mmCIF file of C-alpha atoms in Angstrom:
data_model
loop_
_atom_site.group_PDB
_atom_site.id
_atom_site.type_symbol
_atom_site.label_atom_id
_atom_site.label_comp_id
_atom_site.label_asym_id
_atom_site.label_seq_id
_atom_site.Cartn_x
_atom_site.Cartn_y
_atom_site.Cartn_z
ATOM 1 C CA MET A 1 0.031 0.148 0.063
ATOM 2 C CA ILE A 2 1.133 3.545 -0.757
ATOM 3 C CA ARG A 3 -0.323 6.410 1.560
ATOM 4 C CA ALA A 4 0.330 10.177 0.749
ATOM 5 C CA SER A 5 -0.979 13.466 2.123
ATOM 6 C CA ALA A 6 -1.108 17.190 1.396
ATOM 7 C CA PRO A 7 -2.283 20.214 3.313
ATOM 8 C CA ASN A 8 -5.414 22.234 3.023
ATOM 9 C CA LYS A 9 -4.935 25.945 2.337
ATOM 10 C CA LEU A 10 -6.609 29.127 3.266
ATOM 11 C CA ILE A 11 -6.481 32.557 1.210
ATOM 12 C CA LEU A 12 -5.964 35.436 3.629
ATOM 13 C CA CYS A 13 -6.912 37.938 0.847
ATOM 14 C CA GLY A 14 -7.031 38.243 -2.915
ATOM 15 C CA GLU A 15 -9.245 35.419 -4.012
ATOM 16 C CA HIS A 16 -10.801 36.166 -7.495
ATOM 17 C CA TYR A 17 -8.452 39.072 -8.037
ATOM 18 C CA VAL A 18 -5.823 36.684 -8.191
ATOM 19 C CA VAL A 19 -7.006 35.358 -11.497
ATOM 20 C CA TYR A 20 -6.284 38.813 -12.926
ATOM 21 C CA GLY A 21 -3.065 39.416 -11.721
ATOM 22 C CA ALA A 22 -3.435 40.954 -8.071
ATOM 23 C CA PRO A 23 -1.275 40.000 -5.534
ATOM 24 C CA ALA A 24 -2.691 37.337 -2.788
ATOM 25 C CA ILE A 25 -1.792 35.899 0.444
ATOM 26 C CA SER A 26 -2.214 32.137 0.956
ATOM 27 C CA ILE A 27 -1.271 29.856 3.928
ATOM 28 C CA PRO A 28 -1.066 25.926 4.211
ATOM 29 C CA THR A 29 -3.078 24.543 7.027
ATOM 30 C CA ASP A 30 -2.611 21.724 9.591
ATOM 31 C CA SER A 31 -5.551 19.756 8.193
ATOM 32 C CA ARG A 32 -4.454 17.258 5.393
ATOM 33 C CA ASN A 33 -6.308 15.054 2.661
ATOM 34 C CA THR A 34 -4.862 11.717 2.388
ATOM 35 C CA VAL A 35 -5.006 9.061 -0.266
ATOM 36 C CA GLU A 36 -4.263 5.184 -0.099
ATOM 37 C CA LEU A 37 -3.227 3.217 -3.353
ATOM 38 C CA GLU A 38 -3.395 -0.497 -3.253
ATOM 39 C CA GLU A 39 -2.771 -2.387 -6.480
ATOM 40 C CA THR A 40 -5.081 -4.946 -7.806
ATOM 41 C CA ASN A 41 -5.330 -7.578 -10.489
ATOM 42 C CA SER A 42 -7.789 -5.674 -12.397
ATOM 43 C CA ASP A 43 -7.431 -3.459 -15.693
ATOM 44 C CA GLU A 44 -9.033 -0.469 -14.203
ATOM 45 C CA ILE A 45 -8.243 2.282 -11.503
ATOM 46 C CA VAL A 46 -11.001 2.599 -9.061
ATOM 47 C CA LEU A 47 -11.335 5.739 -7.385
ATOM 48 C CA GLU A 48 -13.261 6.196 -3.930
ATOM 49 C CA THR A 49 -13.787 9.752 -2.417
ATOM 50 C CA ASN A 50 -16.317 11.253 0.154
ATOM 51 C CA PHE A 51 -17.657 13.268 -2.752
ATOM 52 C CA GLY A 52 -18.234 10.570 -5.315
ATOM 53 C CA ASN A 53 -16.739 7.388 -7.117
ATOM 54 C CA GLY A 54 -15.174 6.853 -10.472
ATOM 55 C CA SER A 55 -12.969 4.736 -12.487
ATOM 56 C CA ILE A 56 -10.214 4.913 -15.193
ATOM 57 C CA SER A 57 -9.847 2.188 -17.960
ATOM 58 C CA LYS A 58 -6.766 0.807 -19.151
ATOM 59 C CA ASP A 59 -7.338 3.012 -22.319
ATOM 60 C CA GLY A 60 -7.234 5.977 -20.074
ATOM 61 C CA GLU A 61 -11.043 6.671 -20.218
ATOM 62 C CA PHE A 62 -12.727 7.965 -17.162
ATOM 63 C CA SER A 63 -16.273 7.173 -15.831
ATOM 64 C CA GLY A 64 -17.863 8.294 -12.867
ATOM 65 C CA GLN A 65 -19.057 11.258 -11.060
ATOM 66 C CA LYS A 66 -17.998 14.805 -12.631
ATOM 67 C CA VAL A 67 -16.851 16.208 -9.418
ATOM 68 C CA ILE A 68 -13.889 13.920 -9.167
ATOM 69 C CA GLU A 69 -12.888 13.869 -12.783
ATOM 70 C CA CYS A 70 -10.009 16.036 -11.817
ATOM 71 C CA LEU A 71 -8.342 12.970 -10.392
ATOM 72 C CA HIS A 72 -8.355 11.345 -13.940
ATOM 73 C CA ALA A 73 -6.393 14.543 -15.102
ATOM 74 C CA VAL A 74 -3.777 14.034 -12.429
ATOM 75 C CA HIS A 75 -3.295 10.592 -13.492
ATOM 76 C CA LYS A 76 -3.149 11.392 -16.991
ATOM 77 C CA TYR A 77 -0.330 13.871 -16.414
ATOM 78 C CA VAL A 78 1.679 11.662 -13.995
ATOM 79 C CA PHE A 79 1.344 8.721 -16.349
ATOM 80 C CA SER A 80 2.501 10.690 -19.180
ATOM 81 C CA LYS A 81 5.688 11.259 -17.483
ATOM 82 C CA SER A 82 6.483 7.577 -16.713
ATOM 83 C CA LYS A 83 9.332 6.062 -18.319
ATOM 84 C CA ASN A 84 7.862 2.583 -19.180
ATOM 85 C CA LYS A 85 4.075 3.609 -19.530
ATOM 86 C CA LYS A 86 2.936 0.495 -17.982
ATOM 87 C CA PHE A 87 -0.563 0.747 -16.986
ATOM 88 C CA THR A 88 -1.098 -0.551 -13.298
ATOM 89 C CA GLY A 89 -4.582 -1.381 -12.009
ATOM 90 C CA PHE A 90 -5.227 -0.138 -8.433
ATOM 91 C CA LYS A 91 -7.741 1.061 -5.981
ATOM 92 C CA ALA A 92 -7.272 4.852 -4.778
ATOM 93 C CA LYS A 93 -9.172 5.667 -1.543
ATOM 94 C CA PHE A 94 -9.373 9.166 -0.605
ATOM 95 C CA HIS A 95 -9.968 10.307 2.939
ATOM 96 C CA HIS A 96 -11.420 13.745 3.365
ATOM 97 C CA SER A 97 -9.825 16.166 6.027
ATOM 98 C CA GLY A 98 -13.234 17.579 7.083
ATOM 99 C CA ALA A 99 -12.035 20.952 5.646
ATOM 100 C CA PRO A 100 -14.942 22.965 3.913
ATOM 101 C CA LYS A 101 -15.216 24.160 0.517
ATOM 102 C CA GLY A 102 -12.808 27.029 0.031
ATOM 103 C CA MET A 103 -9.859 25.366 1.710
ATOM 104 C CA GLY A 104 -8.325 23.976 -1.401
ATOM 105 C CA ASN A 105 -9.735 20.435 -1.053
ATOM 106 C CA SER A 106 -9.423 19.625 -4.774
ATOM 107 C CA ALA A 107 -5.672 20.803 -4.910
ATOM 108 C CA SER A 108 -4.837 18.996 -1.536
ATOM 109 C CA ALA A 109 -6.400 15.732 -3.141
ATOM 110 C CA ALA A 110 -4.592 16.272 -6.362
ATOM 111 C CA ALA A 111 -1.187 16.873 -4.858
ATOM 112 C CA ALA A 112 -1.624 13.786 -2.478
ATOM 113 C CA PHE A 113 -2.542 11.562 -5.268
ATOM 114 C CA SER A 114 0.360 13.076 -7.426
ATOM 115 C CA VAL A 115 2.920 11.987 -4.632
ATOM 116 C CA ALA A 116 1.144 8.619 -4.593
ATOM 117 C CA LEU A 117 1.358 8.009 -8.316
ATOM 118 C CA CYS A 118 4.924 9.039 -8.372
ATOM 119 C CA LYS A 119 5.935 6.300 -6.106
ATOM 120 C CA LEU A 120 3.803 3.883 -7.908
ATOM 121 C CA TYR A 121 5.407 4.753 -11.144
ATOM 122 C CA GLY A 122 8.874 5.276 -10.086
ATOM 123 C CA ILE A 123 9.168 8.836 -10.805
ATOM 124 C CA LYS A 124 11.412 11.229 -8.723
ATOM 125 C CA ALA A 125 9.361 14.338 -8.636
ATOM 126 C CA ASP A 126 10.324 17.896 -7.666
ATOM 127 C CA LYS A 127 8.040 20.852 -6.522
ATOM 128 C CA LYS A 128 7.606 21.941 -10.324
ATOM 129 C CA PHE A 129 6.703 18.607 -11.200
ATOM 130 C CA LEU A 130 4.013 18.253 -8.474
ATOM 131 C CA PHE A 131 2.661 21.674 -8.976
ATOM 132 C CA ASP A 132 2.132 21.083 -12.626
ATOM 133 C CA ALA A 133 0.263 17.704 -11.861
ATOM 134 C CA THR A 134 -1.783 19.542 -9.353
ATOM 135 C CA GLN A 135 -2.556 22.266 -11.774
ATOM 136 C CA ALA A 136 -3.658 19.444 -14.299
ATOM 137 C CA GLY A 137 -6.495 18.474 -11.731
ATOM 138 C CA GLU A 138 -7.386 22.171 -11.000
ATOM 139 C CA GLU A 139 -8.200 22.958 -14.298
ATOM 140 C CA ILE A 140 -10.753 20.384 -14.442
ATOM 141 C CA SER A 141 -12.027 21.428 -11.067
ATOM 142 C CA HIS A 142 -12.152 25.035 -11.903
ATOM 143 C CA GLY A 143 -13.572 24.873 -15.305
ATOM 144 C CA GLY A 144 -10.556 26.453 -16.782
ATOM 145 C CA LEU A 145 -6.975 27.342 -16.101
ATOM 146 C CA PRO A 146 -6.487 28.412 -12.404
ATOM 147 C CA SER A 147 -4.617 31.140 -11.040
ATOM 148 C CA GLY A 148 -2.310 28.510 -9.323
ATOM 149 C CA ILE A 149 -2.535 29.817 -5.819
ATOM 150 C CA ASP A 150 -4.158 26.729 -4.503
ATOM 151 C CA ALA A 151 -1.499 24.354 -6.094
ATOM 152 C CA ALA A 152 1.574 26.753 -5.057
ATOM 153 C CA THR A 153 0.553 26.760 -1.375
ATOM 154 C CA VAL A 154 -0.433 23.205 -0.954
ATOM 155 C CA VAL A 155 2.724 21.997 -2.780
ATOM 156 C CA GLU A 156 5.390 24.403 -1.066
ATOM 157 C CA GLY A 157 3.720 23.745 2.337
ATOM 158 C CA ARG A 158 4.605 27.328 3.327
ATOM 159 C CA PRO A 159 2.703 30.739 3.342
ATOM 160 C CA GLN A 160 2.707 32.328 -0.080
ATOM 161 C CA ILE A 161 2.527 35.477 -1.801
ATOM 162 C CA PHE A 162 1.360 34.688 -5.250
ATOM 163 C CA GLU A 163 1.086 36.662 -8.510
ATOM 164 C CA LYS A 164 -0.014 35.800 -11.933
ATOM 165 C CA LYS A 165 1.940 37.584 -14.733
ATOM 166 C CA PHE A 166 0.549 37.871 -18.314
ATOM 167 C CA ASN A 167 2.206 37.869 -21.855
ATOM 168 C CA PRO A 168 3.515 35.495 -21.381
ATOM 169 C CA THR A 169 1.426 33.937 -18.717
ATOM 170 C CA LYS A 170 3.329 32.502 -15.625
ATOM 171 C CA CYS A 171 3.021 32.386 -11.850
ATOM 172 C CA VAL A 172 5.183 33.977 -9.579
ATOM 173 C CA MET A 173 5.345 32.479 -6.142
ATOM 174 C CA LYS A 174 7.283 33.549 -3.043
ATOM 175 C CA SER A 175 7.382 31.687 0.145
ATOM 176 C CA VAL A 176 7.229 34.007 3.234
ATOM 177 C CA ASN A 177 7.187 33.776 6.995
ATOM 178 C CA LEU A 178 3.936 35.102 8.281
ATOM 179 C CA VAL A 179 2.918 35.014 11.919
ATOM 180 C CA LEU A 180 -0.312 36.147 13.436
ATOM 181 C CA PRO A 181 -0.437 39.332 15.964
ATOM 182 C CA HIS A 182 0.059 38.049 19.574
ATOM 183 C CA GLY A 183 -2.890 36.753 21.310
ATOM 184 C CA THR A 184 -5.122 36.200 18.059
ATOM 185 C CA CYS A 185 -6.116 33.182 16.009
ATOM 186 C CA PHE A 186 -8.138 32.081 13.000
ATOM 187 C CA LEU A 187 -11.338 30.170 13.018
ATOM 188 C CA VAL A 188 -12.810 28.355 9.777
ATOM 189 C CA VAL A 189 -16.570 28.110 9.549
ATOM 190 C CA ASP A 190 -18.302 25.654 7.078
ATOM 191 C CA THR A 191 -21.438 27.420 5.863
ATOM 192 C CA PHE A 192 -22.785 24.280 3.819
ATOM 193 C CA LYS A 193 -26.512 23.850 4.297
ATOM 194 C CA ASN A 194 -28.021 22.070 1.199
ATOM 195 C CA ALA A 195 -26.134 22.713 -1.881
ATOM 196 C CA ARG A 196 -22.663 23.813 -2.992
ATOM 197 C CA ASP A 197 -21.696 26.146 -5.894
ATOM 198 C CA THR A 198 -18.840 25.200 -8.108
ATOM 199 C CA THR A 199 -15.294 27.188 -8.068
ATOM 200 C CA ALA A 200 -16.105 27.700 -12.039
ATOM 201 C CA ASP A 201 -19.610 29.134 -11.158
ATOM 202 C CA GLN A 202 -18.206 31.812 -8.945
ATOM 203 C CA ILE A 203 -15.448 32.713 -11.090
ATOM 204 C CA GLN A 204 -18.046 33.427 -13.692
ATOM 205 C CA LYS A 205 -20.253 35.271 -11.425
ATOM 206 C CA PHE A 206 -17.227 37.556 -10.374
ATOM 207 C CA ALA A 207 -16.449 38.249 -14.074
ATOM 208 C CA VAL A 208 -20.000 39.076 -14.948
ATOM 209 C CA ALA A 209 -20.181 41.420 -11.886
ATOM 210 C CA ASN A 210 -17.298 43.242 -13.007
ATOM 211 C CA LYS A 211 -18.428 43.353 -16.751
ATOM 212 C CA ILE A 212 -15.470 40.908 -17.682
ATOM 213 C CA GLU A 213 -16.213 39.259 -21.125
ATOM 214 C CA LYS A 214 -12.709 37.920 -22.159
ATOM 215 C CA PRO A 215 -10.453 35.498 -20.255
ATOM 216 C CA PRO A 216 -7.609 37.341 -17.978
ATOM 217 C CA ASP A 217 -5.020 36.756 -20.821
ATOM 218 C CA LYS A 218 -6.968 38.342 -23.336
ATOM 219 C CA LEU A 219 -7.577 41.643 -21.204
ATOM 220 C CA THR A 220 -5.282 44.503 -21.478
ATOM 221 C CA SER A 221 -3.212 45.234 -18.585
ATOM 222 C CA ALA A 222 -4.968 48.579 -18.045
ATOM 223 C CA ILE A 223 -8.345 46.680 -17.750
ATOM 224 C CA ARG A 224 -6.827 43.953 -15.406
ATOM 225 C CA ASN A 225 -5.232 46.612 -13.184
ATOM 226 C CA ALA A 226 -8.117 48.646 -12.828
ATOM 227 C CA LEU A 227 -10.107 45.635 -11.249
ATOM 228 C CA PHE A 228 -8.087 45.546 -8.217
ATOM 229 C CA VAL A 229 -6.995 49.408 -7.466
ATOM 230 C CA GLU A 230 -9.144 49.354 -4.435
ATOM 231 C CA TYR A 231 -8.031 45.691 -3.374
ATOM 232 C CA GLU A 232 -4.444 46.237 -3.634
ATOM 233 C CA HIS A 233 -4.517 48.817 -0.716
ATOM 234 C CA ILE A 234 -5.912 46.122 1.475
ATOM 235 C CA TYR A 235 -3.293 43.582 0.479
ATOM 236 C CA LYS A 236 -0.523 45.676 1.394
ATOM 237 C CA GLY A 237 -2.299 46.636 4.909
ATOM 238 C CA VAL A 238 -2.919 42.820 5.584
ATOM 239 C CA LEU A 239 0.869 42.106 4.929
ATOM 240 C CA ALA A 240 2.154 44.775 7.055
ATOM 241 C CA GLU A 241 0.007 43.593 10.267
ATOM 242 C CA LEU A 242 0.892 39.544 9.969
ATOM 243 C CA LYS A 243 3.725 39.861 12.467
ATOM 244 C CA PRO A 244 3.975 39.120 16.042
ATOM 245 C CA ASN A 245 3.296 42.895 17.036
ATOM 246 C CA GLY A 246 0.863 43.780 14.404
ATOM 247 C CA ASN A 247 -2.460 45.483 15.096
ATOM 248 C CA GLY A 248 -5.167 42.847 15.420
ATOM 249 C CA ALA A 249 -7.964 45.452 15.063
ATOM 250 C CA ARG A 250 -6.491 46.846 12.045
ATOM 251 C CA LEU A 251 -5.925 43.495 10.525
ATOM 252 C CA GLY A 252 -9.445 42.665 11.191
ATOM 253 C CA ASP A 253 -10.711 45.785 9.566
ATOM 254 C CA LEU A 254 -8.789 44.960 6.344
ATOM 255 C CA LEU A 255 -10.072 41.613 6.231
ATOM 256 C CA ASN A 256 -13.864 42.924 6.585
ATOM 257 C CA LYS A 257 -12.850 45.341 3.694
ATOM 258 C CA ASN A 258 -11.933 42.766 1.467
ATOM 259 C CA HIS A 259 -14.905 40.545 2.238
ATOM 260 C CA GLU A 260 -17.169 43.626 1.376
ATOM 261 C CA LEU A 261 -15.429 43.950 -1.857
ATOM 262 C CA LEU A 262 -16.360 40.159 -2.691
ATOM 263 C CA ARG A 263 -19.868 40.444 -1.476
ATOM 264 C CA ALA A 264 -20.236 43.482 -3.800
ATOM 265 C CA ALA A 265 -19.099 41.192 -6.588
ATOM 266 C CA GLY A 266 -21.840 38.628 -5.772
ATOM 267 C CA VAL A 267 -19.922 35.685 -4.554
ATOM 268 C CA SER A 268 -20.963 35.770 -0.884
ATOM 269 C CA THR A 269 -24.232 34.182 0.264
ATOM 270 C CA TYR A 270 -26.985 34.573 2.787
ATOM 271 C CA GLU A 271 -25.212 31.702 4.962
ATOM 272 C CA ILE A 272 -21.904 33.238 4.740
ATOM 273 C CA GLU A 273 -23.412 36.650 5.817
ATOM 274 C CA ASP A 274 -25.341 34.867 8.675
ATOM 275 C CA ALA A 275 -22.274 33.369 10.062
ATOM 276 C CA ARG A 276 -20.122 36.573 9.538
ATOM 277 C CA ASN A 277 -22.739 38.522 11.507
ATOM 278 C CA ILE A 278 -22.712 35.925 14.484
ATOM 279 C CA ALA A 279 -18.782 36.001 14.590
ATOM 280 C CA ILE A 280 -18.936 39.784 14.566
ATOM 281 C CA CYS A 281 -21.503 40.118 17.087
ATOM 282 C CA LYS A 282 -19.388 37.758 19.356
ATOM 283 C CA ASN A 283 -16.399 40.265 19.084
ATOM 284 C CA ALA A 284 -14.422 38.837 16.307
ATOM 285 C CA TYR A 285 -11.824 41.532 14.891
ATOM 286 C CA GLY A 286 -12.971 40.549 11.391
ATOM 287 C CA ALA A 287 -14.525 37.845 9.136
ATOM 288 C CA LYS A 288 -14.233 37.209 5.445
ATOM 289 C CA LEU A 289 -15.163 34.588 2.918
ATOM 290 C CA THR A 290 -12.176 32.374 1.876
ATOM 291 C CA GLY A 291 -11.581 30.718 -1.430
ATOM 292 C CA ALA A 292 -14.320 30.998 -4.379
ATOM 293 C CA GLY A 293 -17.307 31.498 -1.957
ATOM 294 C CA GLY A 294 -20.971 30.786 -3.072
ATOM 295 C CA ARG A 295 -23.297 28.219 -1.176
ATOM 296 C CA GLY A 296 -21.386 25.899 0.986
ATOM 297 C CA GLY A 297 -18.282 28.257 0.985
ATOM 298 C CA ALA A 298 -15.988 28.715 3.911
ATOM 299 C CA LEU A 299 -15.782 31.900 6.169
ATOM 300 C CA LEU A 300 -12.249 33.003 7.757
ATOM 301 C CA VAL A 301 -13.057 34.428 11.177
ATOM 302 C CA TYR A 302 -10.202 36.318 12.755
ATOM 303 C CA CYS A 303 -10.381 37.113 16.713
ATOM 304 C CA LYS A 304 -8.518 37.126 19.935
ATOM 305 C CA ILE A 305 -7.675 33.720 21.244
ATOM 306 C CA ARG A 306 -9.914 34.430 24.476
ATOM 307 C CA ALA A 307 -12.940 35.303 22.371
ATOM 308 C CA ALA A 308 -12.695 32.063 20.122
ATOM 309 C CA LYS A 309 -14.524 29.836 22.355
ATOM 310 C CA SER A 310 -17.520 32.214 22.443
ATOM 311 C CA ILE A 311 -17.386 32.524 18.965
ATOM 312 C CA VAL A 312 -17.442 28.918 18.239
ATOM 313 C CA LYS A 313 -20.582 28.299 20.628
ATOM 314 C CA GLY A 314 -22.348 31.271 18.782
ATOM 315 C CA LEU A 315 -21.947 29.763 15.632
ATOM 316 C CA SER A 316 -22.762 26.124 16.690
ATOM 317 C CA LEU A 317 -26.105 27.794 18.038
ATOM 318 C CA GLY A 318 -26.492 29.145 14.683
ATOM 319 C CA GLY A 319 -26.118 25.725 13.097
ATOM 320 C CA PHE A 320 -22.484 26.517 11.901
ATOM 321 C CA ARG A 321 -19.826 23.894 12.145
ATOM 322 C CA SER A 322 -16.466 25.982 13.033
ATOM 323 C CA PHE A 323 -12.660 25.034 14.122
ATOM 324 C CA GLU A 324 -9.614 26.722 14.928
ATOM 325 C CA THR A 325 -6.808 26.339 12.356
ATOM 326 C CA ARG A 326 -3.062 26.768 12.379
ATOM 327 C CA ILE A 327 -0.772 27.451 9.750
ATOM 328 C CA GLY A 328 0.872 24.180 8.396
ATOM 329 C CA THR A 329 4.410 23.374 7.800
ATOM 330 C CA GLU A 330 4.628 20.637 5.655
ATOM 331 C CA GLY A 331 3.691 20.042 1.634
ATOM 332 C CA PRO A 332 2.710 16.924 0.038
ATOM 333 C CA LYS A 333 4.263 13.969 1.326
ATOM 334 C CA LEU A 334 4.532 9.952 1.587
ATOM 335 C CA GLU A 335 3.226 8.638 4.728
ATOM 336 C CA ILE A 336 4.112 5.125 3.952
#
């Protein structure tokens, strides 16, 4: 058996804007998705996940639920790089970390799967290889070429400042050491009720709200830059406060302002706003959606450590599951 895992991620600021070239800050978390590969005597690959099942035939054809088709893309990429191209039948069982939508579950699962497949096919993979393999899956999950911020954060296993450059298109990533101001913490809230929107749907909704009719790489730099003028001031402020002696109240205010921009773009929901109001009423410094948003999206709450218990209780009474999360320190890895 081969077992591999990879971290989830949280975007502190910059979701959606990052697709158009704005800088974003993302962190890996201490929660991890895991996959177990066990070889079989069959001529197919069986995929079992918490979100659906599927299979890949010896001819490389995928069948199953669309939500996990991204795993087919990961296998296709890794297998194409193997030297002998010898197909191996196996069962892949994925174990979900419990992290809600918005915490990079698709990138985490893809990265863990990539590591396990490299072991299976005898490939010595560096971080660039794992990033590309993860992005292959993310392109299916996102309904188009994604920014790469999820894949970069998960694969590096360290906080990232991420920017997407154009003409030619490339991703610029910088690992940084980020620390929350003394006495503060993050909570993650799962706002799922009865339905989930896809990341692709939210990317399209953001584009429509901003009257964008072309892919990011087809826009002029002037149009792209105009999209995130207001956001860029927020980004600089957030980065300045992520230090031990940072101002928690100011950091919370900046996160609130980032959320207001995203809400105006139509990617928040009634549930996200409800959970956010509960957190703010319980004395959180700030709260914003994290990730693509939409139905079932995650909410990031920033608060004093001593206020966390009261906020979690209030959210629970409101019907929301929440938990404290820490900045992770490891990228994808083999467990056995």
